[in-house]
Amino acid sequence: MGSNPIARSIIKGCNFGCGLFDFLGQVSAVDCSGLLPPIPLSLLCFFDPLPLFDEPDFSASGSPPGCAVYFLLYFHSHIFQVLRCFGYICSNPNSCQTRTGRCQVTKKPDRFLALDSWRGLCACAVALFHFGTVSHLQSFGLIRASYLFVDFFFVLSGFVIAANYRDRLAEGFGIGRFMMLRFGRVYPLHFFMILPFIFIDVAKDGIGPQLWQAISTNVLLIHGLGVNDALWLNFPSWSISTEFGAYVVFALIIPYVGPALWPWLIAVVAGPLILGLMSPEGMNSTYDYGFVRCLEGFALGVICYRLHEEWPAMTERLGLVADSVIEITIVLLIWGYLTIFWLTPSYFLVVPFLFALAVLVFSREAGLLSRLLLKRPFLLLGTLSYSIYMVHALVRAVVRAFAMVLEHVFHVTLFAEMQLAPSAVSVQLLSLSGNLWLGDLLQLLLLAMAIGLAAFTYRFIEEPGRNWSRNLVRRARTA
């Protein structure tokens, strides 16, 4: 085998893949708080996933923050199931006493892992759309319409927030506690990403009143609520501003109406009317009518969770074949709709409703596609999805700036002006001599760079920020 070049290439590829997953796993690893040593993901290349949970809730104040350990190890042929540990496991029973005096399993809030994986894939699709290269990928209708996957985030957010907080808010969880947890979830990484873009904008346009307005509105997280007339600094973060506004609406409404649907039905009916009749950009609204767009999707997600909760068909299994056919059908429906109608954006007003169907279908986790989405690579993308979404614009900006320097120094052409839609303005796309295959490789390389940077920001910015808000709420609760 050692003299076989094909075999050597396969081995090198496997080693590289395992090394990449090992790196991503180490920077985004779950802290087992001494219960187990860190598990290199290179040892789990053939094994099923280790779920990475978002917001564990520990009933005991002394419980260490990392004592949630879920893992499933299989022999590589999947003949033998070697070991499976589930639930929250206390590494030190003496420091994990409950009212019963025993170490207990704490109930985890609702978690939909297949939907988490979809969120990661959608974040990657949005990144591919924004990278903008002359390539086969960029010419696909699905990629050209991938800015709409932001609406999937909105629907999924409403669904997950309703699942985890609707009943708790209605029972007196506290608006302040809820908002602090959401603040810790989204703001630290948002603030961190403002900083490099300040330097980029100063280098590009200098210091002026527009920069100060951009900084102040971004810091206050209101830049997606109609106060600006353009996207500034980390431009994808407009959706974080609108989503935080949706959190405020949710927290103010739920304590008074509970699971009632009529406030959310109003948003679902009004949203398409406002976007279709008043917004100049329709479903591509961002800094101007972005909050309307977000609230419509968020409301659909809240309604979807009520259906998931009350409709028995949402939890009943129809059989693997039937459930797989349903999942494949909804994926093909969305793929086909975006591919066919990307030239007619007025038809995109129904896209949030298609995403709502997808959320309902994949929340069941019953078909083959769901099983695939529960594999570790997809779960890892889901874990890193927020970071991928927030850092990809920085990767884009740095690479494009580097390309401009290369153009100036070596007198080569690395940009091409193209019109992505008949009625759209021309944009500058990265181009490697117009070679579409090289453009594909460049686009995928940029995505890999974004995922690598996202692993870093998740480990050192996003996760610590989330833990900070949890600890703050926990201390306030016990004070």
CSV table of C-alpha atoms in Angstrom, one decimal:
chain,number,residue,atom,x,y,z
A,1,MET,CA,0.0,0.0,0.0
A,2,GLY,CA,2.8,2.4,0.7
A,3,SER,CA,3.8,2.5,-2.9
A,4,ASN,CA,0.3,3.1,-4.2
A,5,PRO,CA,-0.3,6.8,-4.8
A,6,ILE,CA,-4.0,6.5,-4.7
A,7,ALA,CA,-3.9,4.8,-1.3
A,8,ARG,CA,-1.4,7.4,0.0
A,9,SER,CA,-3.8,10.2,-1.2
A,10,ILE,CA,-6.7,8.5,0.5
A,11,ILE,CA,-4.7,8.2,3.8
A,12,LYS,CA,-3.6,11.8,3.6
A,13,GLY,CA,-7.1,13.0,3.0
A,14,CYS,CA,-8.4,11.0,5.9
A,15,ASN,CA,-5.7,12.3,8.1
A,16,PHE,CA,-6.4,15.9,7.0
A,17,GLY,CA,-10.1,15.4,7.6
A,18,CYS,CA,-9.6,14.0,11.1
A,19,GLY,CA,-7.1,16.7,11.9
A,20,LEU,CA,-9.6,19.4,10.8
A,21,PHE,CA,-12.4,17.9,12.9
A,22,ASP,CA,-10.0,17.5,15.8
A,23,PHE,CA,-9.1,21.2,15.7
A,24,LEU,CA,-12.7,22.3,15.4
A,25,GLY,CA,-13.6,20.0,18.2
A,26,GLN,CA,-10.9,21.2,20.5
A,27,VAL,CA,-11.7,24.9,20.1
A,28,SER,CA,-15.5,24.3,20.5
A,29,ALA,CA,-15.2,21.4,22.9
A,30,VAL,CA,-17.7,20.7,25.7
A,31,ASP,CA,-16.0,21.1,29.1
A,32,CYS,CA,-16.5,17.9,31.0
A,33,SER,CA,-15.3,19.5,34.3
A,34,GLY,CA,-13.0,16.7,35.2
A,35,LEU,CA,-15.5,13.9,34.6
A,36,LEU,CA,-13.7,12.8,31.4
A,37,PRO,CA,-10.5,14.1,29.7
A,38,PRO,CA,-11.1,16.0,26.4
A,39,ILE,CA,-12.1,13.5,23.7
A,40,PRO,CA,-10.2,14.2,20.4
A,41,LEU,CA,-12.7,14.1,17.6
A,42,SER,CA,-10.2,12.2,15.5
A,43,LEU,CA,-11.0,9.2,17.6
A,44,LEU,CA,-14.7,9.6,16.7
A,45,CYS,CA,-14.4,9.8,12.9
A,46,PHE,CA,-16.6,6.7,12.5
A,47,PHE,CA,-18.8,7.3,15.5
A,48,ASP,CA,-22.1,8.9,16.0
A,49,PRO,CA,-22.4,12.6,17.2
A,50,LEU,CA,-21.7,14.1,20.6
A,51,PRO,CA,-24.6,16.6,20.9
A,52,LEU,CA,-23.5,20.1,21.9
A,53,PHE,CA,-26.3,21.7,23.9
A,54,ASP,CA,-27.1,25.4,23.9
A,55,GLU,CA,-28.5,26.4,27.2
A,56,PRO,CA,-28.3,23.7,29.9
A,57,ASP,CA,-30.3,24.5,33.0
A,58,PHE,CA,-28.8,23.2,36.2
A,59,SER,CA,-31.1,23.0,39.2
A,60,ALA,CA,-28.3,22.9,41.7
A,61,SER,CA,-26.4,26.1,42.1
A,62,GLY,CA,-23.2,24.2,42.9
A,63,SER,CA,-23.4,22.2,39.7
A,64,PRO,CA,-20.3,22.7,37.5
A,65,PRO,CA,-21.2,24.4,34.2
A,66,GLY,CA,-19.8,21.6,32.1
A,67,CYS,CA,-21.3,18.5,33.7
A,68,ALA,CA,-23.6,17.7,30.8
A,69,VAL,CA,-22.0,14.8,29.0
A,70,TYR,CA,-23.7,13.1,26.1
A,71,PHE,CA,-21.8,10.7,23.9
A,72,LEU,CA,-22.5,7.6,21.8
A,73,LEU,CA,-19.7,5.4,20.7
A,74,TYR,CA,-20.0,2.8,18.1
A,75,PHE,CA,-17.6,0.2,16.8
A,76,HIS,CA,-16.5,1.5,13.3
A,77,SER,CA,-18.6,-1.2,11.5
A,78,HIS,CA,-21.6,-0.2,13.8
A,79,ILE,CA,-22.0,-3.9,14.7
A,80,PHE,CA,-21.5,-3.2,18.5
A,81,GLN,CA,-22.8,-0.4,20.5
A,82,VAL,CA,-20.0,0.1,23.0
A,83,LEU,CA,-21.3,2.7,25.3
A,84,ARG,CA,-24.0,5.3,25.7
A,85,CYS,CA,-24.3,7.8,28.5
A,86,PHE,CA,-27.2,10.1,28.7
A,87,GLY,CA,-28.6,12.8,30.9
A,88,TYR,CA,-26.7,15.2,33.1
A,89,ILE,CA,-23.9,13.5,35.0
A,90,CYS,CA,-22.5,15.0,38.1
A,91,SER,CA,-18.7,14.8,38.3
A,92,ASN,CA,-18.7,15.3,42.1
A,93,PRO,CA,-21.8,14.0,44.0
A,94,ASN,CA,-20.8,16.0,47.1
A,95,SER,CA,-21.1,19.3,45.2
A,96,CYS,CA,-24.2,18.3,43.4
A,97,GLN,CA,-26.7,17.8,46.2
A,98,THR,CA,-30.4,18.4,45.5
A,99,ARG,CA,-33.3,18.6,47.8
A,100,THR,CA,-33.5,14.8,47.8
A,101,GLY,CA,-29.9,14.6,48.8
A,102,ARG,CA,-29.0,12.7,45.6
A,103,CYS,CA,-27.5,13.7,42.3
A,104,GLN,CA,-30.4,13.9,39.9
A,105,VAL,CA,-30.9,14.3,36.2
A,106,THR,CA,-32.0,17.7,35.2
A,107,LYS,CA,-34.6,18.0,32.5
A,108,LYS,CA,-33.2,19.6,29.4
A,109,PRO,CA,-35.3,22.3,27.6
A,110,ASP,CA,-36.6,21.2,24.2
A,111,ARG,CA,-33.8,20.7,21.7
A,112,PHE,CA,-34.2,20.0,18.0
A,113,LEU,CA,-30.9,18.8,16.8
A,114,ALA,CA,-31.9,18.2,13.1
A,115,LEU,CA,-33.1,21.8,13.0
A,116,ASP,CA,-29.8,22.9,14.5
A,117,SER,CA,-28.0,21.2,11.6
A,118,TRP,CA,-30.3,23.0,9.1
A,119,ARG,CA,-29.3,26.3,10.8
A,120,GLY,CA,-25.7,25.5,10.2
A,121,LEU,CA,-26.3,24.6,6.5
A,122,CYS,CA,-28.3,27.8,6.0
A,123,ALA,CA,-25.5,29.9,7.5
A,124,CYS,CA,-23.1,28.3,5.1
A,125,ALA,CA,-25.4,29.0,2.2
A,126,VAL,CA,-25.7,32.7,3.2
A,127,ALA,CA,-21.9,32.9,3.4
A,128,LEU,CA,-21.5,31.4,-0.1
A,129,PHE,CA,-24.0,34.0,-1.4
A,130,HIS,CA,-22.1,36.9,0.1
A,131,PHE,CA,-18.6,35.7,-0.9
A,132,GLY,CA,-19.4,36.5,-4.5
A,133,THR,CA,-17.0,34.7,-6.9
A,134,VAL,CA,-17.2,34.0,-10.6
A,135,SER,CA,-18.0,30.3,-10.3
A,136,HIS,CA,-20.5,27.6,-11.0
A,137,LEU,CA,-21.8,27.9,-7.4
A,138,GLN,CA,-22.5,31.6,-7.8
A,139,SER,CA,-24.5,30.9,-10.9
A,140,PHE,CA,-26.9,28.5,-9.2
A,141,GLY,CA,-30.3,29.9,-8.6
A,142,LEU,CA,-30.4,28.4,-5.1
A,143,ILE,CA,-27.2,30.3,-4.1
A,144,ARG,CA,-28.4,33.5,-5.7
A,145,ALA,CA,-31.5,33.3,-3.5
A,146,SER,CA,-29.7,32.2,-0.4
A,147,TYR,CA,-30.1,35.5,1.3
A,148,LEU,CA,-33.6,34.2,2.0
A,149,PHE,CA,-32.2,31.6,4.4
A,150,VAL,CA,-32.0,34.4,6.9
A,151,ASP,CA,-35.8,34.0,7.1
A,152,PHE,CA,-35.3,30.4,8.1
A,153,PHE,CA,-33.3,31.7,11.0
A,154,PHE,CA,-36.2,33.9,12.0
A,155,VAL,CA,-38.7,31.0,11.8
A,156,LEU,CA,-36.5,28.6,13.7
A,157,SER,CA,-35.7,31.3,16.3
A,158,GLY,CA,-39.5,31.8,17.0
A,159,PHE,CA,-40.0,28.0,17.2
A,160,VAL,CA,-37.1,27.4,19.6
A,161,ILE,CA,-37.7,30.4,21.8
A,162,ALA,CA,-41.4,29.4,22.2
A,163,ALA,CA,-40.3,25.8,23.0
A,164,ASN,CA,-37.9,26.9,25.7
A,165,TYR,CA,-39.4,30.1,27.2
A,166,ARG,CA,-43.1,30.5,26.4
A,167,ASP,CA,-44.4,28.5,29.4
A,168,ARG,CA,-41.6,29.8,31.7
A,169,LEU,CA,-42.4,33.4,30.9
A,170,ALA,CA,-46.1,32.8,31.3
A,171,GLU,CA,-45.4,31.3,34.8
A,172,GLY,CA,-43.3,34.2,36.0
A,173,PHE,CA,-39.8,33.4,34.7
A,174,GLY,CA,-39.2,37.2,34.5
A,175,ILE,CA,-38.7,39.4,31.5
A,176,GLY,CA,-35.4,40.7,32.8
A,177,ARG,CA,-33.9,37.2,33.2
A,178,PHE,CA,-35.1,36.2,29.7
A,179,MET,CA,-33.6,39.3,28.1
A,180,MET,CA,-30.3,38.9,29.9
A,181,LEU,CA,-30.0,35.4,28.7
A,182,ARG,CA,-30.8,36.4,25.1
A,183,PHE,CA,-28.4,39.4,25.4
A,184,GLY,CA,-25.6,37.1,26.5
A,185,ARG,CA,-26.4,34.8,23.6
A,186,VAL,CA,-26.1,37.3,20.8
A,187,TYR,CA,-24.4,40.5,21.9
A,188,PRO,CA,-20.8,39.6,22.9
A,189,LEU,CA,-20.0,38.2,19.5
A,190,HIS,CA,-21.8,41.1,17.8
A,191,PHE,CA,-19.8,43.6,19.8
A,192,PHE,CA,-16.6,41.8,19.1
A,193,MET,CA,-17.2,41.8,15.3
A,194,ILE,CA,-17.9,45.5,15.3
A,195,LEU,CA,-14.3,46.3,16.2
A,196,PRO,CA,-12.4,45.0,13.1
A,197,PHE,CA,-15.0,46.6,10.8
A,198,ILE,CA,-14.3,50.0,12.4
A,199,PHE,CA,-10.7,49.7,11.4
A,200,ILE,CA,-11.7,48.5,7.9
A,201,ASP,CA,-14.1,51.4,7.4
A,202,VAL,CA,-11.6,54.0,8.7
A,203,ALA,CA,-9.0,52.6,6.3
A,204,LYS,CA,-11.5,52.8,3.4
A,205,ASP,CA,-13.4,56.0,4.0
A,206,GLY,CA,-11.8,57.8,6.9
A,207,ILE,CA,-13.5,59.1,10.0
A,208,GLY,CA,-16.8,61.0,9.4
A,209,PRO,CA,-20.3,61.5,10.9
A,210,GLN,CA,-21.5,58.4,9.1
A,211,LEU,CA,-19.0,56.2,10.9
A,212,TRP,CA,-20.1,57.6,14.3
A,213,GLN,CA,-23.7,56.9,13.4
A,214,ALA,CA,-22.8,53.4,12.3
A,215,ILE,CA,-20.9,52.7,15.6
A,216,SER,CA,-23.5,54.1,17.9
A,217,THR,CA,-26.5,52.3,16.2
A,218,ASN,CA,-24.5,49.0,16.1
A,219,VAL,CA,-23.4,49.2,19.7
A,220,LEU,CA,-27.0,49.9,20.7
A,221,LEU,CA,-28.2,47.0,18.5
A,222,ILE,CA,-30.8,49.2,16.8
A,223,HIS,CA,-29.2,49.3,13.3
A,224,GLY,CA,-31.7,47.0,11.8
A,225,LEU,CA,-34.8,48.9,13.1
A,226,GLY,CA,-35.1,51.5,10.4
A,227,VAL,CA,-32.8,54.2,12.0
A,228,ASN,CA,-30.1,54.0,9.3
A,229,ASP,CA,-30.2,54.4,5.5
A,230,ALA,CA,-27.7,51.7,4.6
A,231,LEU,CA,-25.9,48.6,6.0
A,232,TRP,CA,-22.7,49.6,7.8
A,233,LEU,CA,-19.9,47.7,9.5
A,234,ASN,CA,-20.7,44.0,9.9
A,235,PHE,CA,-23.6,44.1,7.4
A,236,PRO,CA,-25.2,40.7,8.2
A,237,SER,CA,-25.7,41.7,11.8
A,238,TRP,CA,-28.8,43.7,10.8
A,239,SER,CA,-30.7,40.5,11.4
A,240,ILE,CA,-29.4,40.2,14.9
A,241,SER,CA,-30.7,43.7,15.7
A,242,THR,CA,-34.2,42.7,14.4
A,243,GLU,CA,-34.2,39.4,16.2
A,244,PHE,CA,-33.3,41.0,19.5
A,245,GLY,CA,-36.3,43.3,18.8
A,246,ALA,CA,-38.4,40.2,18.3
A,247,TYR,CA,-37.2,38.9,21.7
A,248,VAL,CA,-38.5,42.1,23.3
A,249,VAL,CA,-41.9,41.7,21.7
A,250,PHE,CA,-42.1,38.0,22.7
A,251,ALA,CA,-41.1,38.9,26.3
A,252,LEU,CA,-43.7,41.6,26.6
A,253,ILE,CA,-46.6,39.6,25.0
A,254,ILE,CA,-46.3,36.1,26.5
A,255,PRO,CA,-46.8,37.0,30.2
A,256,TYR,CA,-50.2,38.4,29.2
A,257,VAL,CA,-51.5,36.1,26.4
A,258,GLY,CA,-49.6,32.9,27.2
A,259,PRO,CA,-50.0,30.3,24.3
A,260,ALA,CA,-52.7,32.4,22.5
A,261,LEU,CA,-51.9,32.8,18.8
A,262,TRP,CA,-53.8,35.9,17.8
A,263,PRO,CA,-50.9,38.3,18.3
A,264,TRP,CA,-48.7,36.2,16.1
A,265,LEU,CA,-51.4,35.7,13.5
A,266,ILE,CA,-51.5,39.5,13.2
A,267,ALA,CA,-47.8,39.6,12.5
A,268,VAL,CA,-48.1,36.8,9.9
A,269,VAL,CA,-50.9,38.6,8.1
A,270,ALA,CA,-49.4,42.1,8.3
A,271,GLY,CA,-45.8,41.1,7.4
A,272,PRO,CA,-46.4,40.1,3.7
A,273,LEU,CA,-48.7,43.0,3.1
A,274,ILE,CA,-46.2,45.6,4.4
A,275,LEU,CA,-43.2,43.9,2.6
A,276,GLY,CA,-45.2,43.5,-0.6
A,277,LEU,CA,-46.8,46.9,-0.7
A,278,MET,CA,-44.5,49.3,1.1
A,279,SER,CA,-41.0,47.9,1.1
A,280,PRO,CA,-38.9,48.7,-2.0
A,281,GLU,CA,-36.9,45.5,-1.5
A,282,GLY,CA,-39.6,43.1,-0.5
A,283,MET,CA,-38.1,40.0,1.0
A,284,ASN,CA,-34.7,41.5,0.7
A,285,SER,CA,-35.5,44.2,3.2
A,286,THR,CA,-32.7,44.7,5.7
A,287,TYR,CA,-32.0,48.0,7.5
A,288,ASP,CA,-35.4,49.6,6.6
A,289,TYR,CA,-38.2,47.0,6.8
A,290,GLY,CA,-36.0,44.2,8.3
A,291,PHE,CA,-37.9,44.2,11.6
A,292,VAL,CA,-41.2,43.5,9.8
A,293,ARG,CA,-39.5,40.7,7.9
A,294,CYS,CA,-38.1,39.3,11.1
A,295,LEU,CA,-41.2,39.5,13.1
A,296,GLU,CA,-43.2,37.7,10.5
A,297,GLY,CA,-40.8,34.8,10.5
A,298,PHE,CA,-40.5,34.8,14.2
A,299,ALA,CA,-44.3,34.7,14.6
A,300,LEU,CA,-44.5,31.8,12.2
A,301,GLY,CA,-42.1,30.0,14.4
A,302,VAL,CA,-44.1,30.6,17.5
A,303,ILE,CA,-47.2,29.3,15.7
A,304,CYS,CA,-45.3,26.3,14.4
A,305,TYR,CA,-44.4,25.3,18.0
A,306,ARG,CA,-48.0,25.5,19.1
A,307,LEU,CA,-48.9,23.2,16.2
A,308,HIS,CA,-46.0,20.9,17.1
A,309,GLU,CA,-47.3,20.8,20.7
A,310,GLU,CA,-51.0,20.4,20.1
A,311,TRP,CA,-51.2,18.5,16.8
A,312,PRO,CA,-50.6,14.7,17.4
A,313,ALA,CA,-49.5,14.2,13.8
A,314,MET,CA,-46.4,16.3,14.6
A,315,THR,CA,-45.0,13.7,17.0
A,316,GLU,CA,-46.4,10.4,15.6
A,317,ARG,CA,-44.1,8.3,13.4
A,318,LEU,CA,-45.5,7.2,10.0
A,319,GLY,CA,-42.7,4.8,9.3
A,320,LEU,CA,-39.2,5.4,8.0
A,321,VAL,CA,-40.2,5.3,4.4
A,322,ALA,CA,-43.2,7.7,4.7
A,323,ASP,CA,-41.3,10.1,7.0
A,324,SER,CA,-38.3,10.1,4.6
A,325,VAL,CA,-40.5,10.8,1.6
A,326,ILE,CA,-42.1,13.8,3.5
A,327,GLU,CA,-38.7,15.2,4.4
A,328,ILE,CA,-37.3,14.8,0.9
A,329,THR,CA,-40.4,16.4,-0.6
A,330,ILE,CA,-40.2,19.5,1.5
A,331,VAL,CA,-36.4,19.9,0.7
A,332,LEU,CA,-37.1,19.5,-3.0
A,333,LEU,CA,-40.0,21.9,-2.8
A,334,ILE,CA,-37.9,24.7,-1.2
A,335,TRP,CA,-34.9,23.9,-3.5
A,336,GLY,CA,-37.1,24.0,-6.6
A,337,TYR,CA,-39.0,27.1,-5.6
A,338,LEU,CA,-35.9,29.2,-4.9
A,339,THR,CA,-34.2,27.9,-8.0
A,340,ILE,CA,-37.1,28.6,-10.4
A,341,PHE,CA,-38.3,31.9,-9.0
A,342,TRP,CA,-35.0,33.6,-8.0
A,343,LEU,CA,-35.5,35.9,-11.0
A,344,THR,CA,-39.0,37.0,-9.7
A,345,PRO,CA,-38.4,38.2,-6.1
A,346,SER,CA,-42.1,39.2,-5.7
A,347,TYR,CA,-42.9,35.4,-5.4
A,348,PHE,CA,-40.6,35.2,-2.4
A,349,LEU,CA,-43.3,36.5,0.0
A,350,VAL,CA,-44.3,32.8,0.5
A,351,VAL,CA,-40.8,31.6,1.4
A,352,PRO,CA,-41.2,32.0,5.2
A,353,PHE,CA,-44.2,29.8,5.0
A,354,LEU,CA,-42.2,27.1,3.2
A,355,PHE,CA,-39.6,27.4,5.9
A,356,ALA,CA,-42.3,27.0,8.5
A,357,LEU,CA,-43.3,23.7,6.9
A,358,ALA,CA,-39.7,22.6,6.9
A,359,VAL,CA,-39.4,23.4,10.7
A,360,LEU,CA,-42.6,21.4,11.4
A,361,VAL,CA,-41.4,18.4,9.3
A,362,PHE,CA,-37.8,18.3,10.7
A,363,SER,CA,-38.8,18.9,14.3
A,364,ARG,CA,-40.1,15.4,14.2
A,365,GLU,CA,-36.6,14.0,13.3
A,366,ALA,CA,-38.3,10.9,11.8
A,367,GLY,CA,-36.8,10.4,8.4
A,368,LEU,CA,-33.5,9.5,6.8
A,369,LEU,CA,-32.6,13.1,6.2
A,370,SER,CA,-33.0,13.8,9.9
A,371,ARG,CA,-30.8,10.8,10.7
A,372,LEU,CA,-28.2,12.3,8.4
A,373,LEU,CA,-28.5,15.7,10.0
A,374,LEU,CA,-27.8,14.1,13.4
A,375,LYS,CA,-24.3,13.1,12.3
A,376,ARG,CA,-21.4,15.0,13.9
A,377,PRO,CA,-20.3,17.2,11.0
A,378,PHE,CA,-23.8,18.6,10.6
A,379,LEU,CA,-24.2,19.1,14.4
A,380,LEU,CA,-20.9,20.9,14.5
A,381,LEU,CA,-22.1,23.3,11.8
A,382,GLY,CA,-25.2,23.8,13.8
A,383,THR,CA,-23.2,24.6,16.9
A,384,LEU,CA,-21.1,27.1,15.0
A,385,SER,CA,-23.9,28.5,12.9
A,386,TYR,CA,-24.2,31.9,14.7
A,387,SER,CA,-20.4,32.4,14.6
A,388,ILE,CA,-20.3,31.4,10.9
A,389,TYR,CA,-23.0,33.9,10.1
A,390,MET,CA,-21.3,36.7,12.1
A,391,VAL,CA,-17.7,36.2,10.9
A,392,HIS,CA,-18.1,35.4,7.2
A,393,ALA,CA,-18.4,39.0,6.2
A,394,LEU,CA,-15.0,39.7,7.8
A,395,VAL,CA,-13.4,36.8,5.8
A,396,ARG,CA,-15.0,38.3,2.7
A,397,ALA,CA,-13.7,41.8,3.5
A,398,VAL,CA,-10.1,40.7,4.3
A,399,VAL,CA,-9.8,38.5,1.2
A,400,ARG,CA,-11.2,41.1,-1.1
A,401,ALA,CA,-8.8,43.7,0.3
A,402,PHE,CA,-6.0,41.3,-0.2
A,403,ALA,CA,-7.1,40.8,-3.8
A,404,MET,CA,-7.1,44.6,-4.4
A,405,VAL,CA,-3.5,44.7,-3.1
A,406,LEU,CA,-2.5,41.9,-5.5
A,407,GLU,CA,-4.2,43.7,-8.4
A,408,HIS,CA,-2.2,46.9,-7.6
A,409,VAL,CA,1.1,45.2,-7.1
A,410,PHE,CA,1.1,42.6,-9.8
A,411,HIS,CA,-1.1,44.4,-12.3
A,412,VAL,CA,-3.5,41.4,-12.6
A,413,THR,CA,-7.3,41.4,-12.8
A,414,LEU,CA,-9.0,39.6,-9.8
A,415,PHE,CA,-12.4,41.2,-10.0
A,416,ALA,CA,-15.1,41.0,-12.7
A,417,GLU,CA,-18.2,43.1,-12.9
A,418,MET,CA,-21.4,41.0,-13.3
A,419,GLN,CA,-25.1,41.4,-13.1
A,420,LEU,CA,-26.6,38.7,-10.9
A,421,ALA,CA,-30.2,39.4,-11.9
A,422,PRO,CA,-31.8,41.2,-14.9
A,423,SER,CA,-33.0,44.2,-12.8
A,424,ALA,CA,-30.1,44.2,-10.3
A,425,VAL,CA,-27.1,46.6,-10.4
A,426,SER,CA,-23.7,45.1,-11.4
A,427,VAL,CA,-21.5,43.9,-8.6
A,428,GLN,CA,-17.8,43.2,-8.4
A,429,LEU,CA,-17.1,39.4,-8.0
A,430,LEU,CA,-13.8,37.8,-7.3
A,431,SER,CA,-12.5,36.2,-10.4
A,432,LEU,CA,-9.5,33.9,-11.1
A,433,SER,CA,-9.0,34.5,-14.8
A,434,GLY,CA,-12.7,33.8,-15.3
A,435,ASN,CA,-12.2,30.1,-14.6
A,436,LEU,CA,-15.4,28.8,-13.0
A,437,TRP,CA,-13.8,25.7,-11.4
A,438,LEU,CA,-11.1,27.9,-9.7
A,439,GLY,CA,-13.9,30.1,-8.6
A,440,ASP,CA,-15.7,27.2,-7.0
A,441,LEU,CA,-12.5,26.2,-5.1
A,442,LEU,CA,-12.0,29.8,-4.0
A,443,GLN,CA,-15.6,30.0,-2.8
A,444,LEU,CA,-15.3,26.8,-0.8
A,445,LEU,CA,-11.9,27.9,0.6
A,446,LEU,CA,-13.5,31.1,1.9
A,447,LEU,CA,-16.2,29.0,3.5
A,448,ALA,CA,-13.6,26.8,5.2
A,449,MET,CA,-11.8,29.9,6.4
A,450,ALA,CA,-15.1,31.2,7.9
A,451,ILE,CA,-15.8,27.9,9.6
A,452,GLY,CA,-12.3,27.9,11.1
A,453,LEU,CA,-12.7,31.4,12.4
A,454,ALA,CA,-16.1,30.6,13.6
A,455,ALA,CA,-14.7,27.7,15.7
A,456,PHE,CA,-12.4,30.2,17.3
A,457,THR,CA,-15.0,32.9,18.1
A,458,TYR,CA,-17.4,30.2,19.4
A,459,ARG,CA,-14.9,28.9,21.8
A,460,PHE,CA,-13.5,32.2,23.0
A,461,ILE,CA,-16.3,34.8,22.5
A,462,GLU,CA,-19.7,33.2,22.0
A,463,GLU,CA,-19.6,30.5,24.6
A,464,PRO,CA,-18.0,32.6,27.4
A,465,GLY,CA,-20.5,35.4,26.7
A,466,ARG,CA,-23.4,33.0,27.0
A,467,ASN,CA,-21.9,31.5,30.2
A,468,TRP,CA,-21.5,35.0,31.6
A,469,SER,CA,-25.1,35.8,31.2
A,470,ARG,CA,-26.2,32.5,32.7
A,471,ASN,CA,-24.0,33.0,35.7
A,472,LEU,CA,-25.3,36.5,36.1
A,473,VAL,CA,-28.9,35.3,36.1
A,474,ARG,CA,-28.1,32.5,38.4
A,475,ARG,CA,-26.4,34.8,41.0
A,476,ALA,CA,-29.3,37.3,40.8
A,477,ARG,CA,-31.7,34.4,41.4
A,478,THR,CA,-29.9,33.1,44.5
A,479,ALA,CA,-29.2,36.6,45.9
